[in-house]
XYZ file of C-alpha atoms in Angstrom:
306
model
C 0.000 0.000 0.000
C 1.486 3.336 -1.007
C 1.815 6.060 1.644
C 0.640 9.587 0.960
C 3.477 11.841 -0.139
C 4.228 15.008 1.810
C 3.795 13.268 5.171
C 6.097 11.563 7.617
C 4.576 8.547 9.308
C 4.828 7.129 12.808
C 3.994 3.552 13.636
C 2.477 2.111 16.810
C 2.226 -1.568 17.691
C -1.246 -2.668 18.885
C -2.972 -5.981 19.477
C -4.781 -5.526 16.176
C -1.702 -4.855 14.087
C 0.360 -1.813 13.179
C -1.106 1.701 13.183
C 0.362 4.486 11.067
C -0.184 8.136 11.956
C 0.724 10.756 9.319
C 1.940 14.256 9.970
C 3.369 17.096 7.985
C 7.161 17.154 8.064
C 6.973 20.436 9.996
C 3.962 19.390 12.067
C 3.153 18.034 15.487
C 4.319 14.675 16.750
C 1.801 12.069 15.660
C 1.858 10.429 19.074
C 0.288 13.636 20.342
C -2.352 14.006 17.617
C -5.849 14.668 18.888
C -8.360 11.975 18.065
C -10.258 14.093 15.564
C -7.046 14.797 13.629
C -5.726 11.246 13.654
C -5.777 9.191 10.466
C -4.977 5.509 10.834
C -3.932 2.867 8.359
C -3.959 -0.666 9.766
C -1.551 -3.322 8.546
C -1.912 -6.916 9.659
C 1.032 -8.703 11.180
C 2.014 -10.087 7.810
C 2.694 -6.605 6.431
C 6.011 -5.249 5.238
C 6.730 -3.036 8.248
C 9.141 -4.422 10.829
C 10.107 -3.628 14.398
C 13.138 -1.846 12.961
C 10.811 0.547 11.091
C 9.034 1.336 14.343
C 12.292 1.864 16.232
C 13.662 4.181 13.551
C 10.516 6.295 13.574
C 10.495 6.541 17.369
C 14.133 7.605 17.401
C 13.412 10.203 14.724
C 10.560 11.600 16.797
C 12.833 12.028 19.807
C 15.533 13.590 17.636
C 12.991 16.035 16.202
C 11.907 17.071 19.701
C 15.473 17.516 20.931
C 16.305 19.635 17.890
C 13.179 21.715 18.443
C 14.024 22.320 22.107
C 17.628 23.183 21.296
C 16.497 25.784 18.770
C 14.069 27.546 21.094
C 14.846 31.093 22.193
C 13.543 32.029 25.629
C 12.413 35.432 26.785
C 13.599 36.892 30.090
C 10.767 39.119 31.407
C 11.653 42.175 33.437
C 11.034 41.845 37.166
C 11.662 43.927 40.253
C 13.462 40.991 41.857
C 13.786 37.237 41.343
C 12.146 34.575 43.528
C 14.133 31.879 45.243
C 12.820 28.843 43.364
C 10.775 25.891 44.536
C 11.072 22.293 45.724
C 7.545 20.885 45.986
C 6.899 17.934 48.266
C 5.828 14.678 46.639
C 2.381 13.161 47.249
C 1.025 16.327 48.882
C -1.332 19.034 47.730
C 0.798 21.932 46.563
C 0.918 24.880 44.199
C 3.346 27.223 42.504
C 3.551 30.421 40.544
C 5.112 29.718 37.148
C 5.804 33.113 35.527
C 2.325 34.176 34.281
C 0.611 30.985 35.452
C -0.545 29.504 38.725
C -0.384 25.682 38.866
C -1.998 23.638 41.648
C -1.449 19.921 42.299
C -3.584 17.293 43.983
C -1.889 14.829 46.312
C -1.613 12.137 43.639
C 1.485 13.424 41.850
C 5.049 12.585 42.799
C 7.893 15.089 42.854
C 9.172 14.212 39.389
C 5.742 14.643 37.823
C 5.317 18.042 39.460
C 8.746 19.140 38.280
C 7.931 18.004 34.737
C 4.687 20.009 34.704
C 6.355 23.151 36.045
C 9.375 23.003 33.740
C 7.388 22.229 30.593
C 4.820 24.967 31.160
C 7.568 27.487 31.955
C 9.432 26.493 28.788
C 6.267 26.973 26.720
C 5.607 30.409 28.219
C 9.124 31.764 27.820
C 9.434 30.418 24.267
C 6.058 31.879 23.280
C 6.989 35.198 24.929
C 10.111 35.361 22.766
C 8.216 34.506 19.595
C 5.130 36.702 20.001
C 3.886 39.589 22.123
C 2.134 37.897 25.038
C -0.388 40.691 25.544
C -0.994 41.998 22.016
C -0.710 38.904 19.801
C -2.498 36.361 21.956
C -3.770 34.047 19.193
C -0.282 33.413 17.844
C 1.127 33.300 21.374
C -1.218 30.487 22.357
C -0.564 28.712 19.080
C 3.160 28.574 19.787
C 2.611 27.843 23.494
C 0.579 24.812 22.450
C 3.190 23.779 19.873
C 5.965 23.730 22.471
C 3.887 21.661 24.884
C 3.043 19.167 22.132
C 6.679 18.791 21.143
C 7.657 17.737 24.665
C 4.878 15.196 25.202
C 1.649 16.989 26.117
C -1.548 16.184 24.250
C -3.129 19.617 23.849
C -6.460 20.492 22.226
C -6.489 23.791 20.368
C -7.365 26.841 22.453
C -10.837 28.105 21.591
C -11.583 31.373 23.344
C -15.015 32.783 24.131
C -15.852 36.198 25.484
C -16.416 36.271 29.222
C -19.954 37.351 30.087
C -20.576 38.726 33.577
C -23.354 40.460 35.491
C -23.009 43.749 37.325
C -20.991 46.838 36.571
C -17.706 45.352 37.837
C -16.229 41.878 38.256
C -13.161 40.031 39.529
C -11.416 37.273 37.602
C -10.898 34.869 40.523
C -14.592 33.972 40.415
C -14.501 33.515 36.652
C -11.545 31.129 37.000
C -13.390 28.928 39.484
C -16.535 28.898 37.342
C -14.512 27.975 34.256
C -12.562 25.137 35.883
C -15.627 23.786 37.653
C -16.926 22.451 34.345
C -13.897 20.185 33.749
C -12.068 19.667 37.057
C -12.582 16.932 39.614
C -13.525 17.896 43.154
C -9.938 17.525 44.316
C -8.553 19.550 41.417
C -11.035 22.351 42.021
C -10.191 22.373 45.730
C -6.452 22.865 45.145
C -7.098 25.521 42.467
C -9.243 27.495 44.918
C -6.603 27.065 47.626
C -3.866 28.357 45.314
C -5.911 31.431 44.395
C -6.644 32.084 48.079
C -2.957 31.678 48.973
C -1.942 34.203 46.320
C -4.609 36.640 47.498
C -3.354 36.469 51.085
C 0.154 37.571 50.145
C 1.220 41.236 50.388
C 1.737 43.217 47.199
C 5.525 43.137 47.439
C 5.841 39.405 48.076
C 8.133 37.869 45.470
C 5.422 35.443 44.258
C 2.987 38.300 43.706
C 5.606 40.305 41.836
C 6.490 37.260 39.727
C 2.910 36.509 38.698
C 1.761 40.098 38.185
C 4.807 41.205 36.199
C 4.603 38.100 33.981
C 0.841 37.985 33.398
C -0.155 41.552 32.482
C 0.807 45.110 31.750
C -1.167 48.188 32.730
C -4.245 47.493 30.574
C -3.552 44.221 28.747
C -2.974 40.728 30.087
C -2.642 37.007 29.409
C -2.475 34.369 32.154
C -3.334 30.775 33.020
C -4.630 28.989 36.119
C -4.217 25.200 36.150
C -5.077 22.241 38.346
C -3.165 18.988 37.925
C -4.126 15.484 38.985
C -3.549 11.871 38.023
C -6.069 9.823 36.067
C -7.184 6.282 36.898
C -4.459 5.092 34.498
C -1.769 7.100 36.342
C -1.573 9.692 33.570
C -0.761 13.287 34.502
C -3.758 15.441 33.617
C -3.835 19.244 33.643
C -7.082 21.237 33.596
C -6.219 24.742 32.455
C -8.148 27.988 32.389
C -6.576 30.518 30.016
C -7.494 34.204 29.916
C -6.523 37.321 28.003
C -8.010 40.800 28.284
C -7.994 44.457 27.390
C -9.358 47.204 29.667
C -9.181 50.972 30.055
C -8.134 51.049 33.712
C -4.709 50.362 35.153
C -4.718 46.794 36.471
C -2.984 46.010 39.744
C -3.460 42.438 41.042
C -5.139 40.799 38.093
C -7.110 37.997 39.758
C -8.635 40.317 42.336
C -8.822 43.601 40.439
C -12.310 45.086 40.063
C -12.663 45.253 36.274
C -15.207 47.651 34.747
C -17.535 45.507 32.657
C -18.395 48.280 30.186
C -14.774 48.960 29.199
C -13.205 45.505 29.565
C -12.996 42.785 26.939
C -11.939 39.464 28.419
C -11.705 36.072 26.720
C -11.443 32.661 28.364
C -10.709 29.088 27.329
C -10.688 25.812 29.246
C -8.781 22.701 28.201
C -7.836 19.273 29.483
C -4.255 18.233 28.682
C -2.509 14.930 29.310
C 1.223 14.261 29.542
C 2.834 11.342 27.737
C 5.534 10.624 30.296
C 7.328 8.156 28.026
C 7.904 10.970 25.529
C 8.740 13.554 28.192
C 11.295 11.299 29.848
C 13.386 11.370 26.689
C 13.471 15.183 26.492
C 13.518 16.009 30.222
C 17.242 16.722 30.465
C 17.177 18.857 27.309
C 14.403 20.993 28.835
C 16.298 21.391 32.107
C 19.410 22.409 30.183
C 17.479 24.885 28.032
C 15.851 26.520 31.067
C 19.107 26.781 33.009
C 18.619 29.038 36.028
C 15.309 30.375 34.675
C 13.434 27.634 36.541
C 14.764 28.987 39.839
C 13.895 32.539 38.839
C 10.403 32.043 37.465
C 8.929 29.228 39.575
C 8.083 29.725 43.237
C 5.949 27.750 45.659
C 2.585 28.803 47.088
C 1.737 27.278 50.444
C -1.764 25.789 50.402
Protein backbone atom coordinates (compact mmCIF):
# COMPACT_ATOMS: atom_id res chain seq x y z
CA UNK A 1 0.00 0.00 0.00
CA UNK A 2 1.49 3.34 -1.01
CA UNK A 3 1.81 6.06 1.64
CA UNK A 4 0.64 9.59 0.96
CA UNK A 5 3.48 11.84 -0.14
CA UNK A 6 4.23 15.01 1.81
CA UNK A 7 3.80 13.27 5.17
CA UNK A 8 6.10 11.56 7.62
CA UNK A 9 4.58 8.55 9.31
CA UNK A 10 4.83 7.13 12.81
CA UNK A 11 3.99 3.55 13.64
CA UNK A 12 2.48 2.11 16.81
CA UNK A 13 2.23 -1.57 17.69
CA UNK A 14 -1.25 -2.67 18.89
CA UNK A 15 -2.97 -5.98 19.48
CA UNK A 16 -4.78 -5.53 16.18
CA UNK A 17 -1.70 -4.86 14.09
CA UNK A 18 0.36 -1.81 13.18
CA UNK A 19 -1.11 1.70 13.18
CA UNK A 20 0.36 4.49 11.07
CA UNK A 21 -0.18 8.14 11.96
CA UNK A 22 0.72 10.76 9.32
CA UNK A 23 1.94 14.26 9.97
CA UNK A 24 3.37 17.10 7.99
CA UNK A 25 7.16 17.15 8.06
CA UNK A 26 6.97 20.44 10.00
CA UNK A 27 3.96 19.39 12.07
CA UNK A 28 3.15 18.03 15.49
CA UNK A 29 4.32 14.67 16.75
CA UNK A 30 1.80 12.07 15.66
CA UNK A 31 1.86 10.43 19.07
CA UNK A 32 0.29 13.64 20.34
CA UNK A 33 -2.35 14.01 17.62
CA UNK A 34 -5.85 14.67 18.89
CA UNK A 35 -8.36 11.97 18.06
CA UNK A 36 -10.26 14.09 15.56
CA UNK A 37 -7.05 14.80 13.63
CA UNK A 38 -5.73 11.25 13.65
CA UNK A 39 -5.78 9.19 10.47
CA UNK A 40 -4.98 5.51 10.83
CA UNK A 41 -3.93 2.87 8.36
CA UNK A 42 -3.96 -0.67 9.77
CA UNK A 43 -1.55 -3.32 8.55
CA UNK A 44 -1.91 -6.92 9.66
CA UNK A 45 1.03 -8.70 11.18
CA UNK A 46 2.01 -10.09 7.81
CA UNK A 47 2.69 -6.61 6.43
CA UNK A 48 6.01 -5.25 5.24
CA UNK A 49 6.73 -3.04 8.25
CA UNK A 50 9.14 -4.42 10.83
CA UNK A 51 10.11 -3.63 14.40
CA UNK A 52 13.14 -1.85 12.96
CA UNK A 53 10.81 0.55 11.09
CA UNK A 54 9.03 1.34 14.34
CA UNK A 55 12.29 1.86 16.23
CA UNK A 56 13.66 4.18 13.55
CA UNK A 57 10.52 6.29 13.57
CA UNK A 58 10.49 6.54 17.37
CA UNK A 59 14.13 7.60 17.40
CA UNK A 60 13.41 10.20 14.72
CA UNK A 61 10.56 11.60 16.80
CA UNK A 62 12.83 12.03 19.81
CA UNK A 63 15.53 13.59 17.64
CA UNK A 64 12.99 16.04 16.20
CA UNK A 65 11.91 17.07 19.70
CA UNK A 66 15.47 17.52 20.93
CA UNK A 67 16.30 19.63 17.89
CA UNK A 68 13.18 21.72 18.44
CA UNK A 69 14.02 22.32 22.11
CA UNK A 70 17.63 23.18 21.30
CA UNK A 71 16.50 25.78 18.77
CA UNK A 72 14.07 27.55 21.09
CA UNK A 73 14.85 31.09 22.19
CA UNK A 74 13.54 32.03 25.63
CA UNK A 75 12.41 35.43 26.78
CA UNK A 76 13.60 36.89 30.09
CA UNK A 77 10.77 39.12 31.41
CA UNK A 78 11.65 42.18 33.44
CA UNK A 79 11.03 41.85 37.17
CA UNK A 80 11.66 43.93 40.25
CA UNK A 81 13.46 40.99 41.86
CA UNK A 82 13.79 37.24 41.34
CA UNK A 83 12.15 34.57 43.53
CA UNK A 84 14.13 31.88 45.24
CA UNK A 85 12.82 28.84 43.36
CA UNK A 86 10.77 25.89 44.54
CA UNK A 87 11.07 22.29 45.72
CA UNK A 88 7.55 20.89 45.99
CA UNK A 89 6.90 17.93 48.27
CA UNK A 90 5.83 14.68 46.64
CA UNK A 91 2.38 13.16 47.25
CA UNK A 92 1.02 16.33 48.88
CA UNK A 93 -1.33 19.03 47.73
CA UNK A 94 0.80 21.93 46.56
CA UNK A 95 0.92 24.88 44.20
CA UNK A 96 3.35 27.22 42.50
CA UNK A 97 3.55 30.42 40.54
CA UNK A 98 5.11 29.72 37.15
CA UNK A 99 5.80 33.11 35.53
CA UNK A 100 2.33 34.18 34.28
CA UNK A 101 0.61 30.98 35.45
CA UNK A 102 -0.54 29.50 38.73
CA UNK A 103 -0.38 25.68 38.87
CA UNK A 104 -2.00 23.64 41.65
CA UNK A 105 -1.45 19.92 42.30
CA UNK A 106 -3.58 17.29 43.98
CA UNK A 107 -1.89 14.83 46.31
CA UNK A 108 -1.61 12.14 43.64
CA UNK A 109 1.49 13.42 41.85
CA UNK A 110 5.05 12.59 42.80
CA UNK A 111 7.89 15.09 42.85
CA UNK A 112 9.17 14.21 39.39
CA UNK A 113 5.74 14.64 37.82
CA UNK A 114 5.32 18.04 39.46
CA UNK A 115 8.75 19.14 38.28
CA UNK A 116 7.93 18.00 34.74
CA UNK A 117 4.69 20.01 34.70
CA UNK A 118 6.35 23.15 36.05
CA UNK A 119 9.37 23.00 33.74
CA UNK A 120 7.39 22.23 30.59
CA UNK A 121 4.82 24.97 31.16
CA UNK A 122 7.57 27.49 31.96
CA UNK A 123 9.43 26.49 28.79
CA UNK A 124 6.27 26.97 26.72
CA UNK A 125 5.61 30.41 28.22
CA UNK A 126 9.12 31.76 27.82
CA UNK A 127 9.43 30.42 24.27
CA UNK A 128 6.06 31.88 23.28
CA UNK A 129 6.99 35.20 24.93
CA UNK A 130 10.11 35.36 22.77
CA UNK A 131 8.22 34.51 19.60
CA UNK A 132 5.13 36.70 20.00
CA UNK A 133 3.89 39.59 22.12
CA UNK A 134 2.13 37.90 25.04
CA UNK A 135 -0.39 40.69 25.54
CA UNK A 136 -0.99 42.00 22.02
CA UNK A 137 -0.71 38.90 19.80
CA UNK A 138 -2.50 36.36 21.96
CA UNK A 139 -3.77 34.05 19.19
CA UNK A 140 -0.28 33.41 17.84
CA UNK A 141 1.13 33.30 21.37
CA UNK A 142 -1.22 30.49 22.36
CA UNK A 143 -0.56 28.71 19.08
CA UNK A 144 3.16 28.57 19.79
CA UNK A 145 2.61 27.84 23.49
CA UNK A 146 0.58 24.81 22.45
CA UNK A 147 3.19 23.78 19.87
CA UNK A 148 5.96 23.73 22.47
CA UNK A 149 3.89 21.66 24.88
CA UNK A 150 3.04 19.17 22.13
CA UNK A 151 6.68 18.79 21.14
CA UNK A 152 7.66 17.74 24.67
CA UNK A 153 4.88 15.20 25.20
CA UNK A 154 1.65 16.99 26.12
CA UNK A 155 -1.55 16.18 24.25
CA UNK A 156 -3.13 19.62 23.85
CA UNK A 157 -6.46 20.49 22.23
CA UNK A 158 -6.49 23.79 20.37
CA UNK A 159 -7.36 26.84 22.45
CA UNK A 160 -10.84 28.11 21.59
CA UNK A 161 -11.58 31.37 23.34
CA UNK A 162 -15.02 32.78 24.13
CA UNK A 163 -15.85 36.20 25.48
CA UNK A 164 -16.42 36.27 29.22
CA UNK A 165 -19.95 37.35 30.09
CA UNK A 166 -20.58 38.73 33.58
CA UNK A 167 -23.35 40.46 35.49
CA UNK A 168 -23.01 43.75 37.33
CA UNK A 169 -20.99 46.84 36.57
CA UNK A 170 -17.71 45.35 37.84
CA UNK A 171 -16.23 41.88 38.26
CA UNK A 172 -13.16 40.03 39.53
CA UNK A 173 -11.42 37.27 37.60
CA UNK A 174 -10.90 34.87 40.52
CA UNK A 175 -14.59 33.97 40.42
CA UNK A 176 -14.50 33.51 36.65
CA UNK A 177 -11.54 31.13 37.00
CA UNK A 178 -13.39 28.93 39.48
CA UNK A 179 -16.53 28.90 37.34
CA UNK A 180 -14.51 27.97 34.26
CA UNK A 181 -12.56 25.14 35.88
CA UNK A 182 -15.63 23.79 37.65
CA UNK A 183 -16.93 22.45 34.35
CA UNK A 184 -13.90 20.19 33.75
CA UNK A 185 -12.07 19.67 37.06
CA UNK A 186 -12.58 16.93 39.61
CA UNK A 187 -13.53 17.90 43.15
CA UNK A 188 -9.94 17.53 44.32
CA UNK A 189 -8.55 19.55 41.42
CA UNK A 190 -11.03 22.35 42.02
CA UNK A 191 -10.19 22.37 45.73
CA UNK A 192 -6.45 22.87 45.14
CA UNK A 193 -7.10 25.52 42.47
CA UNK A 194 -9.24 27.49 44.92
CA UNK A 195 -6.60 27.07 47.63
CA UNK A 196 -3.87 28.36 45.31
CA UNK A 197 -5.91 31.43 44.39
CA UNK A 198 -6.64 32.08 48.08
CA UNK A 199 -2.96 31.68 48.97
CA UNK A 200 -1.94 34.20 46.32
CA UNK A 201 -4.61 36.64 47.50
CA UNK A 202 -3.35 36.47 51.09
CA UNK A 203 0.15 37.57 50.15
CA UNK A 204 1.22 41.24 50.39
CA UNK A 205 1.74 43.22 47.20
CA UNK A 206 5.52 43.14 47.44
CA UNK A 207 5.84 39.41 48.08
CA UNK A 208 8.13 37.87 45.47
CA UNK A 209 5.42 35.44 44.26
CA UNK A 210 2.99 38.30 43.71
CA UNK A 211 5.61 40.31 41.84
CA UNK A 212 6.49 37.26 39.73
CA UNK A 213 2.91 36.51 38.70
CA UNK A 214 1.76 40.10 38.19
CA UNK A 215 4.81 41.21 36.20
CA UNK A 216 4.60 38.10 33.98
CA UNK A 217 0.84 37.98 33.40
CA UNK A 218 -0.15 41.55 32.48
CA UNK A 219 0.81 45.11 31.75
CA UNK A 220 -1.17 48.19 32.73
CA UNK A 221 -4.24 47.49 30.57
CA UNK A 222 -3.55 44.22 28.75
CA UNK A 223 -2.97 40.73 30.09
CA UNK A 224 -2.64 37.01 29.41
CA UNK A 225 -2.47 34.37 32.15
CA UNK A 226 -3.33 30.77 33.02
CA UNK A 227 -4.63 28.99 36.12
CA UNK A 228 -4.22 25.20 36.15
CA UNK A 229 -5.08 22.24 38.35
CA UNK A 230 -3.16 18.99 37.92
CA UNK A 231 -4.13 15.48 38.99
CA UNK A 232 -3.55 11.87 38.02
CA UNK A 233 -6.07 9.82 36.07
CA UNK A 234 -7.18 6.28 36.90
CA UNK A 235 -4.46 5.09 34.50
CA UNK A 236 -1.77 7.10 36.34
CA UNK A 237 -1.57 9.69 33.57
CA UNK A 238 -0.76 13.29 34.50
CA UNK A 239 -3.76 15.44 33.62
CA UNK A 240 -3.83 19.24 33.64
CA UNK A 241 -7.08 21.24 33.60
CA UNK A 242 -6.22 24.74 32.46
CA UNK A 243 -8.15 27.99 32.39
CA UNK A 244 -6.58 30.52 30.02
CA UNK A 245 -7.49 34.20 29.92
CA UNK A 246 -6.52 37.32 28.00
CA UNK A 247 -8.01 40.80 28.28
CA UNK A 248 -7.99 44.46 27.39
CA UNK A 249 -9.36 47.20 29.67
CA UNK A 250 -9.18 50.97 30.06
CA UNK A 251 -8.13 51.05 33.71
CA UNK A 252 -4.71 50.36 35.15
CA UNK A 253 -4.72 46.79 36.47
CA UNK A 254 -2.98 46.01 39.74
CA UNK A 255 -3.46 42.44 41.04
CA UNK A 256 -5.14 40.80 38.09
CA UNK A 257 -7.11 38.00 39.76
CA UNK A 258 -8.64 40.32 42.34
CA UNK A 259 -8.82 43.60 40.44
CA UNK A 260 -12.31 45.09 40.06
CA UNK A 261 -12.66 45.25 36.27
CA UNK A 262 -15.21 47.65 34.75
CA UNK A 263 -17.53 45.51 32.66
CA UNK A 264 -18.40 48.28 30.19
CA UNK A 265 -14.77 48.96 29.20
CA UNK A 266 -13.21 45.50 29.57
CA UNK A 267 -13.00 42.78 26.94
CA UNK A 268 -11.94 39.46 28.42
CA UNK A 269 -11.70 36.07 26.72
CA UNK A 270 -11.44 32.66 28.36
CA UNK A 271 -10.71 29.09 27.33
CA UNK A 272 -10.69 25.81 29.25
CA UNK A 273 -8.78 22.70 28.20
CA UNK A 274 -7.84 19.27 29.48
CA UNK A 275 -4.25 18.23 28.68
CA UNK A 276 -2.51 14.93 29.31
CA UNK A 277 1.22 14.26 29.54
CA UNK A 278 2.83 11.34 27.74
CA UNK A 279 5.53 10.62 30.30
CA UNK A 280 7.33 8.16 28.03
CA UNK A 281 7.90 10.97 25.53
CA UNK A 282 8.74 13.55 28.19
CA UNK A 283 11.29 11.30 29.85
CA UNK A 284 13.39 11.37 26.69
CA UNK A 285 13.47 15.18 26.49
CA UNK A 286 13.52 16.01 30.22
CA UNK A 287 17.24 16.72 30.46
CA UNK A 288 17.18 18.86 27.31
CA UNK A 289 14.40 20.99 28.84
CA UNK A 290 16.30 21.39 32.11
CA UNK A 291 19.41 22.41 30.18
CA UNK A 292 17.48 24.88 28.03
CA UNK A 293 15.85 26.52 31.07
CA UNK A 294 19.11 26.78 33.01
CA UNK A 295 18.62 29.04 36.03
CA UNK A 296 15.31 30.38 34.67
CA UNK A 297 13.43 27.63 36.54
CA UNK A 298 14.76 28.99 39.84
CA UNK A 299 13.90 32.54 38.84
CA UNK A 300 10.40 32.04 37.47
CA UNK A 301 8.93 29.23 39.57
CA UNK A 302 8.08 29.72 43.24
CA UNK A 303 5.95 27.75 45.66
CA UNK A 304 2.59 28.80 47.09
CA UNK A 305 1.74 27.28 50.44
CA UNK A 306 -1.76 25.79 50.40
